[in-house]
Tab-separated table of C-alpha atoms in Angstrom:
chain	number	residue	atom	x	y	z
R	10	MET	CA	0.000	0.000	0.000
R	11	PRO	CA	1.152	3.591	-0.469
R	12	ARG	CA	3.234	4.708	2.482
R	13	SER	CA	5.185	7.755	3.520
R	14	ALA	CA	7.925	8.439	6.076
R	15	THR	CA	10.028	11.315	7.449
R	16	ARG	CA	13.789	11.348	7.062
R	17	ARG	CA	16.734	13.171	8.673
R	18	ARG	CA	18.686	14.047	5.536
R	19	ALA	CA	17.841	14.779	1.913
R	20	PHE	CA	19.403	11.676	0.423
R	21	ALA	CA	18.104	9.498	3.220
R	22	ALA	CA	14.684	10.943	2.457
R	23	ALA	CA	15.047	10.076	-1.188
R	24	LEU	CA	16.188	6.547	-0.450
R	25	ALA	CA	13.458	5.843	2.077
R	26	CYS	CA	10.761	7.292	-0.153
R	27	ALA	CA	11.855	5.015	-2.942
R	28	ALA	CA	11.911	2.080	-0.576
R	29	MET	CA	8.610	2.663	1.133
R	30	LEU	CA	6.413	4.366	-1.461
R	31	SER	CA	2.957	3.285	-0.461
R	32	ALA	CA	0.925	2.053	-1.640
R	33	CYS	CA	-5.503	-11.662	-17.912
R	34	THR	CA	-6.882	-14.539	-17.073
R	35	GLY	CA	-7.593	-16.284	-20.389
R	36	ASN	CA	-9.462	-19.290	-21.682
R	37	ALA	CA	-10.252	-20.813	-25.023
R	38	ASP	CA	-12.857	-18.171	-25.869
R	39	ASP	CA	-11.731	-15.266	-28.049
R	40	GLY	CA	-14.943	-13.252	-27.959
R	41	PRO	CA	-15.802	-10.348	-25.664
R	42	ASP	CA	-18.055	-12.540	-23.555
R	43	GLY	CA	-15.170	-14.836	-22.638
R	44	GLY	CA	-17.581	-17.617	-21.626
R	45	ALA	CA	-20.878	-16.628	-23.207
R	46	ALA	CA	-21.821	-20.235	-23.980
R	47	THR	CA	-22.723	-20.712	-20.348
R	48	ALA	CA	-23.931	-18.449	-17.574
R	49	THR	CA	-22.978	-20.725	-14.727
R	50	PRO	CA	-20.765	-19.330	-11.959
R	51	VAL	CA	-17.617	-21.227	-11.097
R	52	VAL	CA	-18.875	-21.418	-7.527
R	53	ALA	CA	-22.310	-20.825	-5.988
R	54	PRO	CA	-22.846	-17.347	-4.481
R	55	SER	CA	-23.149	-18.702	-0.920
R	56	ALA	CA	-19.926	-20.685	-1.297
R	57	ALA	CA	-18.206	-17.641	-2.801
R	58	ASP	CA	-19.242	-15.560	0.209
R	59	SER	CA	-17.852	-18.044	2.726
R	60	SER	CA	-14.675	-18.636	0.709
R	61	ALA	CA	-14.007	-14.909	0.439
R	62	GLN	CA	-14.599	-14.315	4.134
R	63	SER	CA	-12.335	-17.149	5.239
R	64	ALA	CA	-9.609	-16.316	2.706
R	65	VAL	CA	-9.447	-12.645	3.711
R	66	SER	CA	-9.439	-13.536	7.411
R	67	ALA	CA	-6.620	-16.031	6.901
R	68	ALA	CA	-4.578	-13.541	4.875
R	69	VAL	CA	-4.954	-10.743	7.414
R	70	ALA	CA	-3.970	-13.010	10.308
R	71	ALA	CA	-0.963	-14.405	8.435
R	72	SER	CA	0.235	-10.952	7.390
R	73	THR	CA	1.042	-9.886	10.930
R	74	ASP	CA	2.482	-13.182	12.176
R	75	VAL	CA	6.273	-12.797	12.197
R	76	THR	CA	6.928	-16.320	13.482
R	77	ALA	CA	7.814	-19.410	11.479
R	78	ALA	CA	4.162	-20.402	11.739
R	79	GLY	CA	3.295	-17.124	10.061
R	80	ALA	CA	5.441	-17.946	7.036
R	81	ALA	CA	3.606	-21.250	6.634
R	82	ALA	CA	0.250	-19.522	7.020
R	83	ARG	CA	1.131	-16.955	4.355
R	84	ALA	CA	2.094	-19.741	1.961
R	85	LYS	CA	-1.468	-21.050	2.318
R	86	ALA	CA	-3.229	-17.683	2.267
R	87	PHE	CA	-1.375	-15.946	-0.593
R	88	THR	CA	-0.133	-16.909	-4.040
R	89	GLY	CA	2.246	-15.523	-6.664
R	90	SER	CA	3.559	-12.001	-6.256
R	91	ALA	CA	1.077	-11.359	-3.446
R	92	LEU	CA	2.880	-14.037	-1.433
R	93	VAL	CA	6.286	-12.501	-2.172
R	94	SER	CA	4.971	-9.101	-1.055
R	95	ALA	CA	3.359	-10.505	2.092
R	96	ASN	CA	6.567	-12.231	3.150
R	97	ALA	CA	8.614	-9.081	2.564
R	98	ALA	CA	6.126	-6.949	4.496
R	99	ALA	CA	6.251	-9.381	7.427
R	100	LYS	CA	10.054	-9.071	7.591
R	101	MET	CA	9.746	-5.284	7.715
R	102	LEU	CA	6.870	-5.254	10.206
R	103	PRO	CA	8.997	-5.001	13.385
R	104	GLY	CA	10.519	-1.784	12.038
R	105	ARG	CA	7.196	-0.037	11.566
R	106	THR	CA	5.569	2.300	14.061
R	107	ALA	CA	2.241	1.529	15.698
R	108	GLY	CA	0.658	4.263	13.586
R	109	GLU	CA	2.004	2.822	10.351
R	110	LYS	CA	0.718	-0.610	11.297
R	111	ALA	CA	-2.722	0.791	12.086
R	112	ASP	CA	-2.887	2.681	8.779
R	113	ALA	CA	-2.240	-0.506	6.808
R	114	GLU	CA	-4.503	-2.879	8.766
R	115	VAL	CA	-7.150	-4.559	6.624
R	116	SER	CA	-10.579	-5.321	8.081
R	117	THR	CA	-11.948	-8.860	8.098
R	118	GLU	CA	-15.519	-7.695	8.676
R	119	GLY	CA	-18.094	-7.116	5.967
R	120	VAL	CA	-16.188	-8.805	3.147
R	121	LYS	CA	-18.332	-8.436	0.028
R	122	VAL	CA	-18.141	-10.543	-3.132
R	123	LEU	CA	-18.308	-8.342	-6.242
R	124	ALA	CA	-17.902	-10.979	-8.945
R	125	VAL	CA	-17.085	-14.625	-9.591
R	126	SER	CA	-15.742	-16.154	-12.772
R	127	ARG	CA	-17.713	-18.639	-14.858
R	128	ALA	CA	-17.524	-22.390	-14.963
R	129	GLY	CA	-14.873	-23.598	-17.374
R	130	ASP	CA	-12.570	-20.593	-16.944
R	131	THR	CA	-9.296	-21.230	-15.176
R	132	PRO	CA	-8.140	-20.358	-12.657
R	133	ALA	CA	-11.348	-19.985	-10.684
R	134	GLN	CA	-11.665	-16.388	-9.470
R	135	ILE	CA	-13.557	-14.493	-6.797
R	136	LEU	CA	-13.317	-10.702	-6.728
R	137	ALA	CA	-14.129	-9.363	-3.272
R	138	GLN	CA	-14.009	-6.047	-1.475
R	139	THR	CA	-13.069	-5.292	2.096
R	140	THR	CA	-11.835	-2.093	3.776
R	141	LEU	CA	-8.928	-0.563	5.634
R	142	LYS	CA	-9.804	-0.917	9.296
R	143	LYS	CA	-8.829	2.618	10.305
R	144	THR	CA	-10.388	4.666	7.517
R	145	GLY	CA	-12.978	2.401	5.949
R	146	ALA	CA	-11.414	2.973	2.516
R	147	PRO	CA	-12.213	0.120	0.110
R	148	VAL	CA	-9.697	-2.600	-0.746
R	149	LEU	CA	-10.053	-4.990	-3.689
R	150	VAL	CA	-9.106	-8.633	-3.110
R	151	LEU	CA	-8.612	-10.993	-6.027
R	152	LEU	CA	-8.857	-14.628	-4.979
R	153	THR	CA	-7.850	-17.501	-7.237
R	154	ALA	CA	-7.991	-21.287	-7.016
R	155	LYS	CA	-6.869	-24.179	-9.197
R	156	THR	CA	-10.279	-25.819	-8.840
R	157	PRO	CA	-13.748	-24.352	-8.177
R	158	ALA	CA	-13.838	-26.025	-4.767
R	159	GLY	CA	-10.722	-24.161	-3.692
R	160	PRO	CA	-8.833	-23.462	-1.596
R	161	TYR	CA	-8.905	-19.808	-2.663
R	162	GLN	CA	-5.780	-17.722	-2.134
R	163	VAL	CA	-5.107	-13.985	-2.308
R	164	ALA	CA	-3.533	-13.125	-5.666
R	165	ALA	CA	-3.929	-9.356	-5.233
R	166	LEU	CA	-4.730	-7.074	-2.306
R	167	THR	CA	-5.048	-3.541	-3.662
R	168	PRO	CA	-6.419	-0.419	-1.923
R	169	VAL	CA	-8.820	1.491	-4.158
R	170	LEU	CA	-7.567	4.911	-5.251
R	171	PRO	CA	-9.377	8.007	-3.972
R	172	SER	CA	-12.463	8.799	-6.071
R	173	ALA	CA	-11.956	5.707	-8.240
R	174	LYS	CA	-15.138	4.095	-9.547
R	175	ILE	CA	-15.598	0.319	-9.599
R	176	ASP	CA	-18.124	-0.580	-12.296
R	177	SER	CA	-20.857	-3.189	-11.982
R	178	PHE	CA	-20.416	-6.892	-12.719
R	179	ASP	CA	-22.824	-9.607	-13.756
R	180	PRO	CA	-24.766	-11.121	-10.838
R	181	THR	CA	-22.817	-13.757	-8.962
R	182	ILE	CA	-25.601	-16.230	-9.707
R	183	ASP	CA	-24.537	-16.006	-13.385
R	184	GLY	CA	-20.820	-15.413	-13.010
R	185	SER	CA	-18.654	-12.964	-14.955
R	186	PRO	CA	-16.926	-13.830	-18.256
R	187	ALA	CA	-13.161	-14.155	-18.418
R	188	ILE	CA	-11.012	-11.577	-20.183
R	189	GLY	CA	-9.858	-14.007	-22.837
R	190	ASN	CA	-7.598	-12.401	-25.436
R	191	GLY	CA	-9.003	-8.928	-24.803
R	192	LYS	CA	-11.331	-8.855	-27.809
R	193	GLY	CA	-13.959	-6.146	-27.452
R	194	LEU	CA	-11.792	-3.978	-25.190
R	195	ALA	CA	-10.347	-0.591	-26.113
R	196	ALA	CA	-6.859	-2.156	-25.864
R	197	THR	CA	-5.419	-5.466	-24.775
R	198	PRO	CA	-4.333	-5.839	-21.141
R	199	ASP	CA	-0.700	-6.232	-22.223
R	200	GLU	CA	-0.839	-2.980	-24.199
R	201	VAL	CA	-2.363	-1.062	-21.295
R	202	VAL	CA	0.108	-2.420	-18.737
R	203	ALA	CA	3.073	-1.613	-21.004
R	204	SER	CA	1.694	1.889	-21.475
R	205	PHE	CA	1.446	2.337	-17.710
R	206	ALA	CA	5.070	1.237	-17.269
R	207	ASP	CA	6.218	3.775	-19.860
R	208	SER	CA	4.129	6.553	-18.312
R	209	VAL	CA	5.778	6.339	-14.871
R	210	ARG	CA	9.427	5.668	-15.719
R	211	PHE	CA	11.946	8.267	-14.574
R	212	PRO	CA	13.497	10.141	-16.158
R	213	GLY	CA	11.486	10.633	-19.313
R	214	PRO	CA	7.953	9.411	-18.556
R	215	ALA	CA	5.901	8.995	-21.729
R	216	THR	CA	2.459	10.483	-22.191
R	217	SER	CA	-0.057	7.655	-22.475
R	218	LYS	CA	-2.968	7.818	-24.895
R	219	LEU	CA	-4.397	4.604	-23.496
R	220	LEU	CA	-4.584	5.676	-19.841
R	221	ALA	CA	-6.498	8.455	-18.124
R	222	VAL	CA	-4.729	10.472	-15.422
R	223	ASP	CA	-5.142	8.998	-11.943
R	224	PRO	CA	-3.882	9.876	-8.436
R	225	PHE	CA	-1.521	6.901	-8.219
R	226	THR	CA	0.288	7.677	-11.473
R	227	GLU	CA	0.636	11.319	-10.479
R	228	GLN	CA	1.971	10.313	-7.057
R	229	LEU	CA	4.600	8.091	-8.648
R	230	ARG	CA	5.749	10.823	-11.036
R	231	GLN	CA	5.910	13.471	-8.330
R	232	SER	CA	7.756	11.160	-5.937
R	233	ALA	CA	10.393	10.277	-8.535
R	234	SER	CA	10.938	13.926	-9.380
R	235	ALA	CA	11.221	14.851	-5.691
R	236	GLN	CA	13.730	12.081	-5.046
R	237	SER	CA	15.880	13.220	-7.944
R	238	GLN	CA	15.792	16.840	-6.761
R	239	ALA	CA	16.615	15.785	-3.195
R	240	LEU	CA	19.959	14.464	-4.368
R	241	ASN	CA	20.905	18.072	-5.139
R	242	ASN	CA	23.329	17.100	-7.935
R	243	GLN	CA	25.177	14.738	-5.607
R	244	GLY	CA	23.959	11.694	-7.531
R	245	THR	CA	21.409	10.283	-9.951
R	246	PHE	CA	18.059	8.618	-9.443
R	247	THR	CA	16.290	6.349	-11.949
R	248	GLN	CA	13.060	4.382	-11.768
R	249	SER	CA	11.724	1.802	-14.208
R	250	TRP	CA	8.911	-0.751	-14.401
R	251	THR	CA	8.970	-4.214	-15.918
R	252	PRO	CA	5.545	-5.772	-16.660
R	253	LYS	CA	5.598	-9.347	-15.349
R	254	ASP	CA	2.143	-10.848	-15.608
R	255	VAL	CA	-1.580	-10.222	-15.983
R	256	ILE	CA	-2.682	-12.208	-12.969
R	257	GLY	CA	-6.462	-12.086	-13.246
R	258	GLY	CA	-9.645	-10.176	-13.847
R	259	VAL	CA	-13.184	-10.471	-15.219
R	260	ARG	CA	-15.476	-8.702	-17.649
R	261	LEU	CA	-17.802	-5.929	-16.540
R	262	LYS	CA	-21.571	-6.006	-16.881
R	263	ASP	CA	-23.215	-5.478	-20.287
R	264	GLY	CA	-19.967	-5.599	-22.244
R	265	GLN	CA	-18.705	-2.363	-20.733
R	266	GLY	CA	-15.121	-3.585	-20.446
R	267	ALA	CA	-13.104	-5.503	-17.886
R	268	ILE	CA	-11.145	-5.093	-14.677
R	269	VAL	CA	-7.619	-6.451	-14.979
R	270	PHE	CA	-5.073	-7.119	-12.233
R	271	ALA	CA	-1.473	-6.841	-13.366
R	272	ASP	CA	1.871	-7.402	-11.687
R	273	LEU	CA	4.882	-5.200	-12.419
R	274	GLU	CA	8.360	-5.042	-10.947
R	275	ARG	CA	9.681	-1.600	-10.049
R	276	HIS	CA	13.398	-0.872	-9.991
R	277	ASP	CA	14.747	2.160	-8.119
R	278	ALA	CA	18.431	3.025	-8.399
R	279	ILE	CA	20.450	5.753	-6.682
R	280	ALA	CA	24.115	6.335	-7.568
R	281	MET	CA	26.175	8.905	-5.649
R	282	ARG	CA	28.902	10.892	-7.385
R	283	THR	CA	30.946	11.123	-4.198
R	284	PRO	CA	30.958	8.635	-1.290
R	285	GLN	CA	28.416	9.194	1.500
R	286	LYS	CA	27.720	7.488	4.811
R	287	LEU	CA	23.989	6.901	4.961
R	288	THR	CA	22.008	4.702	7.311
R	289	PRO	CA	18.887	3.075	5.824
R	290	ASP	CA	15.627	2.851	7.735
R	291	LYS	CA	15.283	-0.053	10.128
R	292	GLU	CA	12.612	-1.587	7.871
R	293	LEU	CA	14.979	-1.723	4.924
R	294	THR	CA	17.749	-3.178	7.052
R	295	LEU	CA	15.416	-5.872	8.361
R	296	LEU	CA	14.503	-6.875	4.814
R	297	THR	CA	17.868	-6.615	3.061
R	298	GLY	CA	20.526	-6.670	5.771
R	299	ILE	CA	21.938	-3.361	4.471
R	300	LYS	CA	23.294	-1.329	7.385
R	301	GLN	CA	25.115	1.444	5.546
R	302	ILE	CA	25.155	2.891	2.048
R	303	THR	CA	28.128	4.816	0.707
R	304	SER	CA	27.883	4.905	-3.083
R	305	GLU	CA	24.749	3.247	-4.499
R	306	ALA	CA	21.467	1.570	-3.685
R	307	LYS	CA	19.138	-0.587	-5.784
R	308	LEU	CA	15.620	-1.444	-4.679
R	309	THR	CA	13.064	-3.821	-6.180
R	310	SER	CA	9.337	-3.550	-5.462
R	311	ASN	CA	6.250	-5.524	-6.422
R	312	GLU	CA	3.619	-3.267	-7.944
R	313	ILE	CA	0.152	-4.774	-8.345
R	314	ILE	CA	-2.417	-2.581	-10.052
R	315	ALA	CA	-6.077	-2.986	-10.979
R	316	ILE	CA	-7.037	-1.346	-14.265
R	317	VAL	CA	-10.495	-0.888	-15.748
R	318	ILE	CA	-10.225	-1.270	-19.529
R	319	PRO	CA	-13.434	-0.034	-21.170
R	320	ALA	CA	-14.959	-1.151	-24.452
R	321	SER	CA	-13.894	2.231	-25.836
R	322	GLY	CA	-11.973	5.204	-24.507
R	323	GLN	CA	-9.127	5.452	-22.006
R	324	SER	CA	-8.371	2.857	-19.366
R	325	ARG	CA	-7.925	3.896	-15.749
R	326	VAL	CA	-6.015	2.583	-12.762
R	327	VAL	CA	-8.518	2.064	-9.936
R	328	ALA	CA	-6.462	0.307	-7.243
R	329	ALA	CA	-2.804	-0.308	-6.477
R	330	SER	CA	-0.393	-1.774	-3.950
R	331	ASP	CA	3.350	-1.368	-3.633
R	332	GLN	CA	5.798	-3.409	-1.590
R	333	ILE	CA	9.583	-3.383	-1.618
R	334	VAL	CA	10.786	-6.985	-1.813
R	335	ALA	CA	14.564	-6.763	-2.283
R	336	GLY	CA	17.452	-4.330	-2.143
R	337	SER	CA	21.186	-3.981	-2.308
R	338	GLY	CA	23.639	-1.238	-1.476
R	339	ARG	CA	27.277	-0.474	-0.983
């Protein structure tokens, strides 16, 4: 999730901000309906409700367990890049303040199922919504399973951006079609994700014709610019994104488009022109073992975004999460 922190020195501020910035599923069908031959949900609405509730509860409990048992619980509750992010966040948890922990806490109450995929589409998917416990802000949870019976695991846990609109889906009694190859959408998921990556690289972000302006993209651009300026000509800062995978998503109601969850890897690099003696935040040290930085630092983060791709017009990022997962420095 998007996070912020205060720092003692300009370069330390730049480094920490980079470190702690917080915060297509296919099938054989090529048509816009993805699975129009049947309107059978992959799992019954009542089963989807109970699966979503139990999966979110398990994920929240595992996220804050820093013991060996917690690692095993996360392996059951999360999958893919969400698991990598959850494990990294757990390592950094002891370095966070009580306020930071409270800001990021996800509620396990009132979990609501927004959509389920249709029978025959793999993997089985449940799209649910919960909230941040402190503010009540919505959080999208994409759950996937190898079989309709489950178990369902968290493949994405993404806070919804301020003022973002989540469109309607087909009733869960019918299920929602899979994305397929993207036919009927304004652009394919791969094209939109690549466009996002180009639009937030630094230096030289590209203007995207496929994506509308959103708060998250603007935050990323402003943060990168601020980090570069904070170096005050003492070094260079670069930031790039590598699209990794379209991890899931379903079509919207009445052929209005689709919501797509994509995984990208963000690379932040700082190179000093003259040696410095900088001490990273405790969180970063807990994750990477880096205790001092003198000349350069490289950070890798998992970026999971949810994008609504309409049938026509510009796509928009509606939810996003960010978690540093690796780093090096010397």
